[in-house]
CSV table of N, CA and C in Angstrom, one decimal:
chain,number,residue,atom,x,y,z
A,1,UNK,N,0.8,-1.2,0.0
A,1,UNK,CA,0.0,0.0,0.0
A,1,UNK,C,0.9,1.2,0.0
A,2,UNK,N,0.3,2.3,-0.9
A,2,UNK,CA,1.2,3.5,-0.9
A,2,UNK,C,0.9,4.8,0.0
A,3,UNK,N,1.4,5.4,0.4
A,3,UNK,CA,1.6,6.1,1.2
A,3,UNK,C,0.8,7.8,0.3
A,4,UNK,N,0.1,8.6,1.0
A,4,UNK,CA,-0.2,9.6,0.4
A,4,UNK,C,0.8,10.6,0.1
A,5,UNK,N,1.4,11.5,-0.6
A,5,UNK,CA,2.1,12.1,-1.7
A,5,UNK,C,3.0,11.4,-2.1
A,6,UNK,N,2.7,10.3,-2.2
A,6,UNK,CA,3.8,9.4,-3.7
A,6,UNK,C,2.9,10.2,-4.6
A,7,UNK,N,3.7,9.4,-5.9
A,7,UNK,CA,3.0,10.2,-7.6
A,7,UNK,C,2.1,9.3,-7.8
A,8,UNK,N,1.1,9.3,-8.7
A,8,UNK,CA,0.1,8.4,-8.5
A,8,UNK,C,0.4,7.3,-9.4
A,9,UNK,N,-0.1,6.3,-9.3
A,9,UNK,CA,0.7,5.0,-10.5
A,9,UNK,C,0.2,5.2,-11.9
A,10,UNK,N,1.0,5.2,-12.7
A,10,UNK,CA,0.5,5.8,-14.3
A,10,UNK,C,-0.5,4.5,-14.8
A,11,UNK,N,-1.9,4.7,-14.3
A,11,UNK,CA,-2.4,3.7,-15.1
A,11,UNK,C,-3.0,3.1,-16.3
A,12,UNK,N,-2.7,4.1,-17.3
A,12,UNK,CA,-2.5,3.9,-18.5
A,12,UNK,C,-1.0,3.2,-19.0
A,13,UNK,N,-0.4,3.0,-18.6
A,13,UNK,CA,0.5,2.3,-19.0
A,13,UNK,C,0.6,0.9,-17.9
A,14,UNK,N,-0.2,0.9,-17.1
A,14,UNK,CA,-0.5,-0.3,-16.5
A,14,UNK,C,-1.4,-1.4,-17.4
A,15,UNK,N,-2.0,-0.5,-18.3
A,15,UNK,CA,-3.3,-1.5,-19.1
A,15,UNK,C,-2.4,-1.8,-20.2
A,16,UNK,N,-1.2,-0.9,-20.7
A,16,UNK,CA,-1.0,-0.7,-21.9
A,16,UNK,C,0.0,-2.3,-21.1
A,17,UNK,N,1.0,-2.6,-19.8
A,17,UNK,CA,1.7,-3.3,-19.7
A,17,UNK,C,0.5,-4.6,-19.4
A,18,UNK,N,-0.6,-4.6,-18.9
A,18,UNK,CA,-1.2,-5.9,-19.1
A,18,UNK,C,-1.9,-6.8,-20.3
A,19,UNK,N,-1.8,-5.8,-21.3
A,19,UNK,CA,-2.3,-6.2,-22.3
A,19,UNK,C,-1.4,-7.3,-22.8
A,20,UNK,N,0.2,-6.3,-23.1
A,20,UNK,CA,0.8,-7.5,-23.6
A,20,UNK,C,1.1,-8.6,-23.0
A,21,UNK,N,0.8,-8.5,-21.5
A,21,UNK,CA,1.0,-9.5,-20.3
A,21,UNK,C,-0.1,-10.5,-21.1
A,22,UNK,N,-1.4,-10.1,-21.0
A,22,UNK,CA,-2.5,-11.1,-21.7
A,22,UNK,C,-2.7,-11.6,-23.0
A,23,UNK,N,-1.6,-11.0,-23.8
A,23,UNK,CA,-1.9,-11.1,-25.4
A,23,UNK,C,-0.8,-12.5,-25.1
A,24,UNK,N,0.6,-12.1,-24.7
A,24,UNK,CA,0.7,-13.4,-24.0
A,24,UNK,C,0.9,-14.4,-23.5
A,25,UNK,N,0.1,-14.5,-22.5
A,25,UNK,CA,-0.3,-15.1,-21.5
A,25,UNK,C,-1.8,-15.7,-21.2
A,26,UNK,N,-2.5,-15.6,-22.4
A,26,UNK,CA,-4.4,-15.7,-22.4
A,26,UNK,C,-4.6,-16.8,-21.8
A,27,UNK,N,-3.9,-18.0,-21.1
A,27,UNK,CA,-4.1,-19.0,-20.4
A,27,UNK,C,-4.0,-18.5,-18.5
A,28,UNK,N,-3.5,-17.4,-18.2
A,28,UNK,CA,-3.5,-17.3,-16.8
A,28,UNK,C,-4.5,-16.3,-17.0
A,29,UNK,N,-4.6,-15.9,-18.0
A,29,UNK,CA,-5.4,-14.2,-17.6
A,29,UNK,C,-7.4,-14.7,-17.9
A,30,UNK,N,-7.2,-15.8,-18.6
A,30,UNK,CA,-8.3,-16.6,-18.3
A,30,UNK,C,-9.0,-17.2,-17.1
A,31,UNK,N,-8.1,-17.7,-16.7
A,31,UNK,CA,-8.1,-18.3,-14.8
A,31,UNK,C,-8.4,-17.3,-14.1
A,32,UNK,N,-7.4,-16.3,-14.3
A,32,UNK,CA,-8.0,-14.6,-13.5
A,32,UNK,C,-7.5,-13.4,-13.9
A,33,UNK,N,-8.8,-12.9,-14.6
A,33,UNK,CA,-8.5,-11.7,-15.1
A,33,UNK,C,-8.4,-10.2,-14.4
A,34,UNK,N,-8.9,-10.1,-13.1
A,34,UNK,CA,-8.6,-9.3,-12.2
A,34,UNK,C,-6.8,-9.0,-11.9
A,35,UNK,N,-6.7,-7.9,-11.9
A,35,UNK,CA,-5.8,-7.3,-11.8
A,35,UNK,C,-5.8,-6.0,-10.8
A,36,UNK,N,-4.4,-5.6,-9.6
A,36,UNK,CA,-4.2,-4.6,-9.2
A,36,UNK,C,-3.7,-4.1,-9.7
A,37,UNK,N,-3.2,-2.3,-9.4
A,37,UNK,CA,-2.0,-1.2,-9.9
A,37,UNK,C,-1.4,-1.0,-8.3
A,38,UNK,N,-0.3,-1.7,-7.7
A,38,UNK,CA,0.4,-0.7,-7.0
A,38,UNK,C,1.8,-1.2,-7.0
A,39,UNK,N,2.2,-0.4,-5.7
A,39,UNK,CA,3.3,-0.3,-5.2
A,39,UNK,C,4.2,-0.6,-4.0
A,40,UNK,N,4.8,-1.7,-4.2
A,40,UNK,CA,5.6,-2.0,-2.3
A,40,UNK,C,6.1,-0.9,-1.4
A,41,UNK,N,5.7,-0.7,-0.2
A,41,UNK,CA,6.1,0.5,1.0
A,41,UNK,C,5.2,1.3,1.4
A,42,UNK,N,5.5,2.4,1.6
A,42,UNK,CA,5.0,4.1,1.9
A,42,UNK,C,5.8,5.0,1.6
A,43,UNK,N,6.9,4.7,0.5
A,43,UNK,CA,7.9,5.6,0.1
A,43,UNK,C,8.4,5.2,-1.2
A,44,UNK,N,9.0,6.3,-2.1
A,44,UNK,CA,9.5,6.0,-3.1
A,44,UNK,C,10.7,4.9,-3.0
A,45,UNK,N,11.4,5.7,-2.0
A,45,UNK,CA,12.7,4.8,-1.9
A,45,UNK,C,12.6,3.3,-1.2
A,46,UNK,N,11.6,3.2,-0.6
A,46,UNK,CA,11.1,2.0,-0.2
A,46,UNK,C,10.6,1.1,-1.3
A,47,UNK,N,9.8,1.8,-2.2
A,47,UNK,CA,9.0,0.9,-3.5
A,47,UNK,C,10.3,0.4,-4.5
A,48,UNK,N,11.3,1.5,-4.4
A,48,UNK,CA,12.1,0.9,-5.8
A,48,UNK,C,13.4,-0.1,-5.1
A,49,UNK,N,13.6,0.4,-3.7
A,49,UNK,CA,14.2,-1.0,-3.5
A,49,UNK,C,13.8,-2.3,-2.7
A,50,UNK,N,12.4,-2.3,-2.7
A,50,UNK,CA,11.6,-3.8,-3.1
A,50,UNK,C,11.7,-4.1,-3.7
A,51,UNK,N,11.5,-3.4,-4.8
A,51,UNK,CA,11.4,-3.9,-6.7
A,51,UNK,C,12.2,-4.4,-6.8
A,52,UNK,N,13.5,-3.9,-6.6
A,52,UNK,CA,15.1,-4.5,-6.7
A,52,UNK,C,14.9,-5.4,-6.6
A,53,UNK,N,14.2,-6.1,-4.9
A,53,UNK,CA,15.1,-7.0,-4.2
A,53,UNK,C,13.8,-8.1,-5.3
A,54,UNK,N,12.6,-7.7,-5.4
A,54,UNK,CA,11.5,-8.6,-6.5
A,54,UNK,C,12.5,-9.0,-7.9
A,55,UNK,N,12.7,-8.1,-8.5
A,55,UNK,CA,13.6,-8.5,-10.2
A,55,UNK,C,15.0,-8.9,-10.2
A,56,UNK,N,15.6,-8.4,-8.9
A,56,UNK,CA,17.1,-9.3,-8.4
A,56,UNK,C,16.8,-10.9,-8.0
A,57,UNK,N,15.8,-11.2,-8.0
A,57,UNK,CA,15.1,-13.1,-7.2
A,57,UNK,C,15.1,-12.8,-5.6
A,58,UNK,N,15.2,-12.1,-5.3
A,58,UNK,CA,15.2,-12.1,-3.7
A,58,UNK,C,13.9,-12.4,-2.6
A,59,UNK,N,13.5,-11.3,-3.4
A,59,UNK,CA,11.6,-11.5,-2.8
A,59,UNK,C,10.7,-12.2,-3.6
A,60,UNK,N,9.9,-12.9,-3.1
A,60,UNK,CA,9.0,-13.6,-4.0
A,60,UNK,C,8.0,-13.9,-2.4
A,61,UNK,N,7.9,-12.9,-1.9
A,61,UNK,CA,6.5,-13.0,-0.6
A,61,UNK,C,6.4,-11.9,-0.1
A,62,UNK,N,5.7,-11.2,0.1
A,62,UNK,CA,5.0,-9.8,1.0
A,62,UNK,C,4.0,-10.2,2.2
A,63,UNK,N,3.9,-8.9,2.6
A,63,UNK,CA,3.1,-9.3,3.9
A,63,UNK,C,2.2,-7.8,4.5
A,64,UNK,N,0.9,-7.9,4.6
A,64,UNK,CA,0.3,-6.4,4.8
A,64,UNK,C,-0.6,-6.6,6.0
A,65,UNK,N,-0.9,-5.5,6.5
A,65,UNK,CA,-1.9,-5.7,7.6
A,65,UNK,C,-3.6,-6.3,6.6
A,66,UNK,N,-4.3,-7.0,6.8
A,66,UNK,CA,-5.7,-7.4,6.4
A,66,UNK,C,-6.4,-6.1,6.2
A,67,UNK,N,-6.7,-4.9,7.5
A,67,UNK,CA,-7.7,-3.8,7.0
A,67,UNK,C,-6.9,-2.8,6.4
A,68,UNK,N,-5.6,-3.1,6.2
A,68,UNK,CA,-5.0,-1.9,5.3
A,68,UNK,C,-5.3,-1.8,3.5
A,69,UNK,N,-5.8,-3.4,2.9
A,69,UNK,CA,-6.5,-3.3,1.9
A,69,UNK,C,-8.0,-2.9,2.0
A,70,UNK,N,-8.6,-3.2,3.0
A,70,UNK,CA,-9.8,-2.4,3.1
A,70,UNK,C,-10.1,-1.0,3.5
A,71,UNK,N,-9.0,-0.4,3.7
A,71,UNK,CA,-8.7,1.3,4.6
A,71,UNK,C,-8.7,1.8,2.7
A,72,UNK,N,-7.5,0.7,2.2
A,72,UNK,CA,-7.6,1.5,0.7
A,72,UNK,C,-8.8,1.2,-0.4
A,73,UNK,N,-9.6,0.4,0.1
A,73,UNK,CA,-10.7,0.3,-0.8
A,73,UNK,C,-10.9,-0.9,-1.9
A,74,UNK,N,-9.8,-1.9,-1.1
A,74,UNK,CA,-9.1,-2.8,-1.8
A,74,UNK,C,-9.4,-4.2,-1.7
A,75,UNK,N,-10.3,-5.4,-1.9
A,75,UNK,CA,-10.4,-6.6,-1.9
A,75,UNK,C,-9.1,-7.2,-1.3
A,76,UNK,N,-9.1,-8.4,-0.5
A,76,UNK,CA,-8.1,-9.6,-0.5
A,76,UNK,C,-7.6,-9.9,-1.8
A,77,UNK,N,-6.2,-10.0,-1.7
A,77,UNK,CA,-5.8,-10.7,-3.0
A,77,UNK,C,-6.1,-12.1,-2.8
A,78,UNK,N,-6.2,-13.0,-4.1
A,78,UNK,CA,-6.6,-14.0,-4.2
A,78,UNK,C,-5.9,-15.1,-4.9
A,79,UNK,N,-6.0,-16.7,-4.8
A,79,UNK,CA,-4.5,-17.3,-5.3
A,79,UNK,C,-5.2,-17.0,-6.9
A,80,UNK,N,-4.0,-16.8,-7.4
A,80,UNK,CA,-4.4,-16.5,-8.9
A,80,UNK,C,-3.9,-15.6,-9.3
A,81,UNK,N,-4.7,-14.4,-8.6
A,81,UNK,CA,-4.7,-13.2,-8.8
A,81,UNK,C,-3.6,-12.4,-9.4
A,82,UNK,N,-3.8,-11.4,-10.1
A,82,UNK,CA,-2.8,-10.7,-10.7
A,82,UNK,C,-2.2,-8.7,-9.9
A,83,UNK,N,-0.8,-8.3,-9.8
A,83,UNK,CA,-0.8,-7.7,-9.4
A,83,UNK,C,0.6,-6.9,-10.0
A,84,UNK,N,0.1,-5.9,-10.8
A,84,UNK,CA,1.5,-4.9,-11.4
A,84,UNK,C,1.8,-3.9,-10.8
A,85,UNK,N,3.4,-4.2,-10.2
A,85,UNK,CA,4.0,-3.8,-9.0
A,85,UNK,C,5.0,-2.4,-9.9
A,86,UNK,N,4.3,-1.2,-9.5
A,86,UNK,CA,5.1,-0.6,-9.6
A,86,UNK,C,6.4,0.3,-9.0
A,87,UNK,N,7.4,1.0,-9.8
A,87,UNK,CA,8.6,1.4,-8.8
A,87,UNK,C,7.7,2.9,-8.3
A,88,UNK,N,8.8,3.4,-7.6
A,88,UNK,CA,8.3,4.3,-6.9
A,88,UNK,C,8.1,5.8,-7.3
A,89,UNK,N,7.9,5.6,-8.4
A,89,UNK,CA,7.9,6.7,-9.9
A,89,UNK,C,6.0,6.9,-10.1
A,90,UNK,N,6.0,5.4,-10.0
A,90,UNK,CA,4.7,5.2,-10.3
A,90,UNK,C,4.7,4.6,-12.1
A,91,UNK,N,6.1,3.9,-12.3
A,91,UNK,CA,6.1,3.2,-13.4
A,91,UNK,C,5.7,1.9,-13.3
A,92,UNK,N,5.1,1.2,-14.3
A,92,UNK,CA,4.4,-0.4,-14.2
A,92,UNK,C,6.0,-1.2,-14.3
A,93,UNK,N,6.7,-1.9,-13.8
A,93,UNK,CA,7.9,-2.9,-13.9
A,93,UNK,C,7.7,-4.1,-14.0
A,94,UNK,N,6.8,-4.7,-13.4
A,94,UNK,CA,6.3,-6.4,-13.4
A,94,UNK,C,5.2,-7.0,-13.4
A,95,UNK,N,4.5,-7.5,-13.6
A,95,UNK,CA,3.2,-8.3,-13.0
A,95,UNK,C,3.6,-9.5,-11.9
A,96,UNK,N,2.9,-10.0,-10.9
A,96,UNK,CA,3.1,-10.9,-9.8
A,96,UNK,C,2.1,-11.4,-10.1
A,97,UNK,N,1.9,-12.9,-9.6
A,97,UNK,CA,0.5,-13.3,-9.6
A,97,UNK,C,0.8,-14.5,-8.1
A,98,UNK,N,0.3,-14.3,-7.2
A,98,UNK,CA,-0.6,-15.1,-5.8
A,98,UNK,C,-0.7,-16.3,-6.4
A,99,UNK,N,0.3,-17.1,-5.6
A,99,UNK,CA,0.6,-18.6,-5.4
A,99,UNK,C,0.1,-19.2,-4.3
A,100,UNK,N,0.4,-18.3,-3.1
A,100,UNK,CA,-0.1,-19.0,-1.8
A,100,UNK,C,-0.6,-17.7,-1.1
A,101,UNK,N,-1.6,-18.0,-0.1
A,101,UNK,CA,-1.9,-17.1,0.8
A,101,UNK,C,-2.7,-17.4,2.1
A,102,UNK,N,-2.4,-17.1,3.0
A,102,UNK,CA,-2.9,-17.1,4.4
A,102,UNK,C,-2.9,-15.8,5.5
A,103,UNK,N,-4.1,-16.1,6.4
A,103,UNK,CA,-4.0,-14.8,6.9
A,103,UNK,C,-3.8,-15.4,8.4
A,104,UNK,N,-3.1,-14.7,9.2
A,104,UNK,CA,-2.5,-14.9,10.5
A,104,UNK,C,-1.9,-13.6,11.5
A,105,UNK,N,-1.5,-14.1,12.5
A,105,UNK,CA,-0.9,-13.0,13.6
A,105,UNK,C,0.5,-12.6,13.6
A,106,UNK,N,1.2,-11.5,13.6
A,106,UNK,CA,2.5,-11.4,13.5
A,106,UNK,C,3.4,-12.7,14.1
A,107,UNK,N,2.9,-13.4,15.1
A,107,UNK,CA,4.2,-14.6,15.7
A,107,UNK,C,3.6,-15.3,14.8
A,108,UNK,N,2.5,-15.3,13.8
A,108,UNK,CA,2.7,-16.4,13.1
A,108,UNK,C,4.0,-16.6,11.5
A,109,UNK,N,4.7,-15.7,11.7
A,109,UNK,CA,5.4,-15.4,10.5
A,109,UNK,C,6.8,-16.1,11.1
A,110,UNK,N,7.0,-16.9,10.0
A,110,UNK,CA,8.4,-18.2,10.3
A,110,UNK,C,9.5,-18.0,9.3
A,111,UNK,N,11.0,-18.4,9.7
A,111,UNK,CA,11.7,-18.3,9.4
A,111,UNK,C,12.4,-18.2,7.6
A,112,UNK,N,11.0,-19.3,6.9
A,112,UNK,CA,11.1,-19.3,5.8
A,112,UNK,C,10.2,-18.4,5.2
A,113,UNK,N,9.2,-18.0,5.7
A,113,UNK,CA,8.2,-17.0,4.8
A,113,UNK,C,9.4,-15.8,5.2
A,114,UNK,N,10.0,-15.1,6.0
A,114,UNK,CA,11.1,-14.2,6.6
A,114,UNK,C,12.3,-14.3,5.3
A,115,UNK,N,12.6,-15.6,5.1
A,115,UNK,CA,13.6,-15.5,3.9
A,115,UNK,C,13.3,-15.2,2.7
A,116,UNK,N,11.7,-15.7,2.1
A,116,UNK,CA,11.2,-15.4,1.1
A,116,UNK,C,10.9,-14.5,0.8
A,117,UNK,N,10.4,-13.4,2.4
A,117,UNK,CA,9.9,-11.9,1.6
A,117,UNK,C,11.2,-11.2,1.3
A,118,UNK,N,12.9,-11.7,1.4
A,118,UNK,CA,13.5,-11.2,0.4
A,118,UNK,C,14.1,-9.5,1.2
A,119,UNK,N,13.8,-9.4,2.4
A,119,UNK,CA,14.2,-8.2,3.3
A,119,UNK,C,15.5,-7.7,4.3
A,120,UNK,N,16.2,-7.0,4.3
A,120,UNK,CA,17.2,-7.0,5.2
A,120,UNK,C,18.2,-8.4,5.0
A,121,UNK,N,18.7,-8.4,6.0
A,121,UNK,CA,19.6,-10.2,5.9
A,121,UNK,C,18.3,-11.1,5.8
A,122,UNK,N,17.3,-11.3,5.5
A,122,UNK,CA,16.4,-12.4,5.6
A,122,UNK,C,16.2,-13.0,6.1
A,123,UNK,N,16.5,-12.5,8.0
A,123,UNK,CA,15.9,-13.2,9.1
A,123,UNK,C,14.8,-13.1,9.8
A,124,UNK,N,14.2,-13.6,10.9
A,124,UNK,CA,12.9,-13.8,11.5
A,124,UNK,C,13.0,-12.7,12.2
A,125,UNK,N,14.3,-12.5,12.9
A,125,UNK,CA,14.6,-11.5,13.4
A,125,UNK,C,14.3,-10.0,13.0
A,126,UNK,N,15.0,-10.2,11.9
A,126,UNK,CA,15.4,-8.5,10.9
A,126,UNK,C,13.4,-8.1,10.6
A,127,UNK,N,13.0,-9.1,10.1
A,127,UNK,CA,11.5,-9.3,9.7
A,127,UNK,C,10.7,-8.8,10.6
A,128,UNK,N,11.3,-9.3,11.9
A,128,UNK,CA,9.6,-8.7,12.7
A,128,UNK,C,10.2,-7.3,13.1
A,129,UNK,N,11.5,-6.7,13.2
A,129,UNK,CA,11.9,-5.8,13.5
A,129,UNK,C,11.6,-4.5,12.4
A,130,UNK,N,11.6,-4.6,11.3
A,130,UNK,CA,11.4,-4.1,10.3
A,130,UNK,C,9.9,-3.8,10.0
A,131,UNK,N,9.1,-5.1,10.8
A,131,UNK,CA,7.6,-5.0,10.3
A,131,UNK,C,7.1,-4.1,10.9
A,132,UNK,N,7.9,-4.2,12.3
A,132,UNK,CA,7.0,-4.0,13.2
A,132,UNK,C,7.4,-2.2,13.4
A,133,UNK,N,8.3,-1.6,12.9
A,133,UNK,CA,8.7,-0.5,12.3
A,133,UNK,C,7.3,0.4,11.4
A,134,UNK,N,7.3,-0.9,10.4
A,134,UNK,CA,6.6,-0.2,8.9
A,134,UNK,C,5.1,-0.2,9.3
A,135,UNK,N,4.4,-1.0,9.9
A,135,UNK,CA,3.3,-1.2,10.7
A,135,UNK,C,2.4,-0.3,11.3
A,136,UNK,N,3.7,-0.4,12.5
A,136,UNK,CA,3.5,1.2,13.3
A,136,UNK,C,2.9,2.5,13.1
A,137,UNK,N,3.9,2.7,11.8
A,137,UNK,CA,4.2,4.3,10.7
A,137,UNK,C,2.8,3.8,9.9
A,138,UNK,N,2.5,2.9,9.3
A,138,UNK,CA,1.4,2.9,8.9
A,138,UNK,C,-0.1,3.2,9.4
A,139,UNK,N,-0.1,2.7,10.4
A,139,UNK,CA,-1.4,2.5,11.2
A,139,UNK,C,-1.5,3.8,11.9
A,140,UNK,N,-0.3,4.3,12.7
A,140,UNK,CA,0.1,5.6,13.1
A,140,UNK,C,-0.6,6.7,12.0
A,141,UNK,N,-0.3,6.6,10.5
A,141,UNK,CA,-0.8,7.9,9.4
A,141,UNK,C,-2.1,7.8,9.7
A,142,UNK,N,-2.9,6.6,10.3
A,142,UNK,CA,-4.5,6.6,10.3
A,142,UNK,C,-5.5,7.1,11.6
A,143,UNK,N,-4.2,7.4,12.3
A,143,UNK,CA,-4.5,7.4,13.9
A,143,UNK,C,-4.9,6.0,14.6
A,144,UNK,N,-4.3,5.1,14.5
A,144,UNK,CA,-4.7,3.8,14.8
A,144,UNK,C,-3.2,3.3,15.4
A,145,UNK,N,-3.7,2.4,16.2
A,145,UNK,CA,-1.9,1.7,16.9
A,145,UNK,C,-1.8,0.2,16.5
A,146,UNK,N,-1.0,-0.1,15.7
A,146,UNK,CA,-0.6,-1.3,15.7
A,146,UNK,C,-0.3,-2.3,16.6
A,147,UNK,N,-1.0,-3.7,16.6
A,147,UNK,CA,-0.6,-4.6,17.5
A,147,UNK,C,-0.4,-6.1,16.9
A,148,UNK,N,0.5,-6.7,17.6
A,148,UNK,CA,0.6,-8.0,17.0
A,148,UNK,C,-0.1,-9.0,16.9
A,149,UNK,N,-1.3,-8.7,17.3
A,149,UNK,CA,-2.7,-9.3,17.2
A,149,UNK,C,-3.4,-9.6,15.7
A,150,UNK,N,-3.1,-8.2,15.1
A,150,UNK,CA,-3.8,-7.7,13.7
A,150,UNK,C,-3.7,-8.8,12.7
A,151,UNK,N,-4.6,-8.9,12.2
A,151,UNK,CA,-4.4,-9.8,11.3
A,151,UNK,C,-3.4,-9.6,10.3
A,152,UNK,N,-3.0,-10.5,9.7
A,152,UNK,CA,-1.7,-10.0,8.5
A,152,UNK,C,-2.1,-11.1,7.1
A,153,UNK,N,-2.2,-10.0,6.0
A,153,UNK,CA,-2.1,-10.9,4.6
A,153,UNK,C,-1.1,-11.7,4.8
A,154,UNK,N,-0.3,-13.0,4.6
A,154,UNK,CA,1.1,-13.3,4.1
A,154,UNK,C,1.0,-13.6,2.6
A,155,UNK,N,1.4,-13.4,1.7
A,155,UNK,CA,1.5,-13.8,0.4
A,155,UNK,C,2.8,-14.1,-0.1
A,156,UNK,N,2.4,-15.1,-1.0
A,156,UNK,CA,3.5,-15.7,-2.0
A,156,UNK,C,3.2,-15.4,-3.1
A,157,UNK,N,4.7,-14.6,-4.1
A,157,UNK,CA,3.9,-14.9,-5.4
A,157,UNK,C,4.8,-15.3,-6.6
A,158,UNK,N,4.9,-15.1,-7.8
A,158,UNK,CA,5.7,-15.1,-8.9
A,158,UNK,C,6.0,-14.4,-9.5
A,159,UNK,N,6.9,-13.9,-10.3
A,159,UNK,CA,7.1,-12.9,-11.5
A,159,UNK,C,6.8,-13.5,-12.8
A,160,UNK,N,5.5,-12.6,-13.2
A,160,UNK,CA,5.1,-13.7,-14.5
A,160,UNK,C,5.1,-12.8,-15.6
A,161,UNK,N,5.7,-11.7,-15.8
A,161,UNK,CA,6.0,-10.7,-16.8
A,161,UNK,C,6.7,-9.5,-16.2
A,162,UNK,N,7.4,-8.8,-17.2
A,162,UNK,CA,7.8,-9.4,-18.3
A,162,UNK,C,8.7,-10.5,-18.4
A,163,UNK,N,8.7,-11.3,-20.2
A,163,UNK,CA,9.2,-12.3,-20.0
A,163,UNK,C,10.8,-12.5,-19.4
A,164,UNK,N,11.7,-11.5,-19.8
A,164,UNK,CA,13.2,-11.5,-19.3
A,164,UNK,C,13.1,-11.4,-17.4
A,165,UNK,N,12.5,-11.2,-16.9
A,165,UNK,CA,12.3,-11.2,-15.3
A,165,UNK,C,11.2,-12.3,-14.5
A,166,UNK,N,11.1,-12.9,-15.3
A,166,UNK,CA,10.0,-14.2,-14.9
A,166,UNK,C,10.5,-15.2,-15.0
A,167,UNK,N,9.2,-15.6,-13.3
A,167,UNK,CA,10.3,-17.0,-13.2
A,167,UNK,C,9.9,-18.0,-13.6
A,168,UNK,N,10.5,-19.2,-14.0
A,168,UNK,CA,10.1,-20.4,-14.7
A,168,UNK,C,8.8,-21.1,-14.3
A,169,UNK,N,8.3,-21.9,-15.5
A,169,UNK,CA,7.0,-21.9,-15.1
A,169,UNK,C,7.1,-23.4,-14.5
């Protein structure tokens, strides 16, 4: 979820990057043609080096608070689902598409979803330290206090375009 005064995500060139995503790809985009436009963080400089650590192989799992897609007006993602992650420009870079997903309490987050979301050194440690950081600052912009109670999306996903940054099927 993005933070208020980023630039807004260009989304015309989001349609213009799913198209060729579906022209092709017409076998996933059949399964699920729903699509999001955003961005990893609450900062530019936070969005574009997620992205990195997503198109370097690093990350391939995120993690959000549950009412923070509903604060933005936003459905659950869904396995299937499609998601064009943009940098912090508000340029379209990738499509992701939801492999796994479960919803749970911050101690429910383990050492290997921790390596997967691809963050800091990639520990359990660094992870809840960092979350519980970004959380705060988030919930904080709403007047609201974060607790480890909250429910939390965890997601898994893929890089399924473009084809030079995608991972094997």
């Amino acid at each position: 979820m993005s933070a208020a005064g980023l630039p807004a995500v260009d989304t015309a060139a989001a349609d213009l990057f799913w198209s060729e995503y579906a022209a092709a790809r017409p076998e996933a985009v059949r399964l699920c043609s729903d699509y999001t436009v955003e961005r990893f963080g609450d900062s530019a400089v936070l969005a574009d080096g997620l992205l990195r650590a997503v198109t370097e192989g690093a990350k391939r799992a995120t993690s959000e608070l549950a009412d923070e897609f509903l604060a933005a007006g936003d459905s659950l993602p869904r396995i299937g689902s499609h998601w064009i992650a943009c940098d912090g420009a508000g340029v379209p870079r990738v499509v992701l598409r939801t492999v796994e997903l479960r919803l749970g309490p911050f101690t429910s987050a383990d050492e290997a979803f921790a390596r997967d979301e691809g963050e800091d050194d990639r520990s359990l440690a660094s992870w809840q330290a960092e979350h519980r950081k970004y959380w705060t600052r988030v919930r904080g912009r709403r007047g609201l206090e974060w607790t480890e109670g909250d429910e939390i999306v965890f997601e898994r996903f893929r890089v399924v375009w473009p084809p030079e940054l995608a991972d094997p099927a």
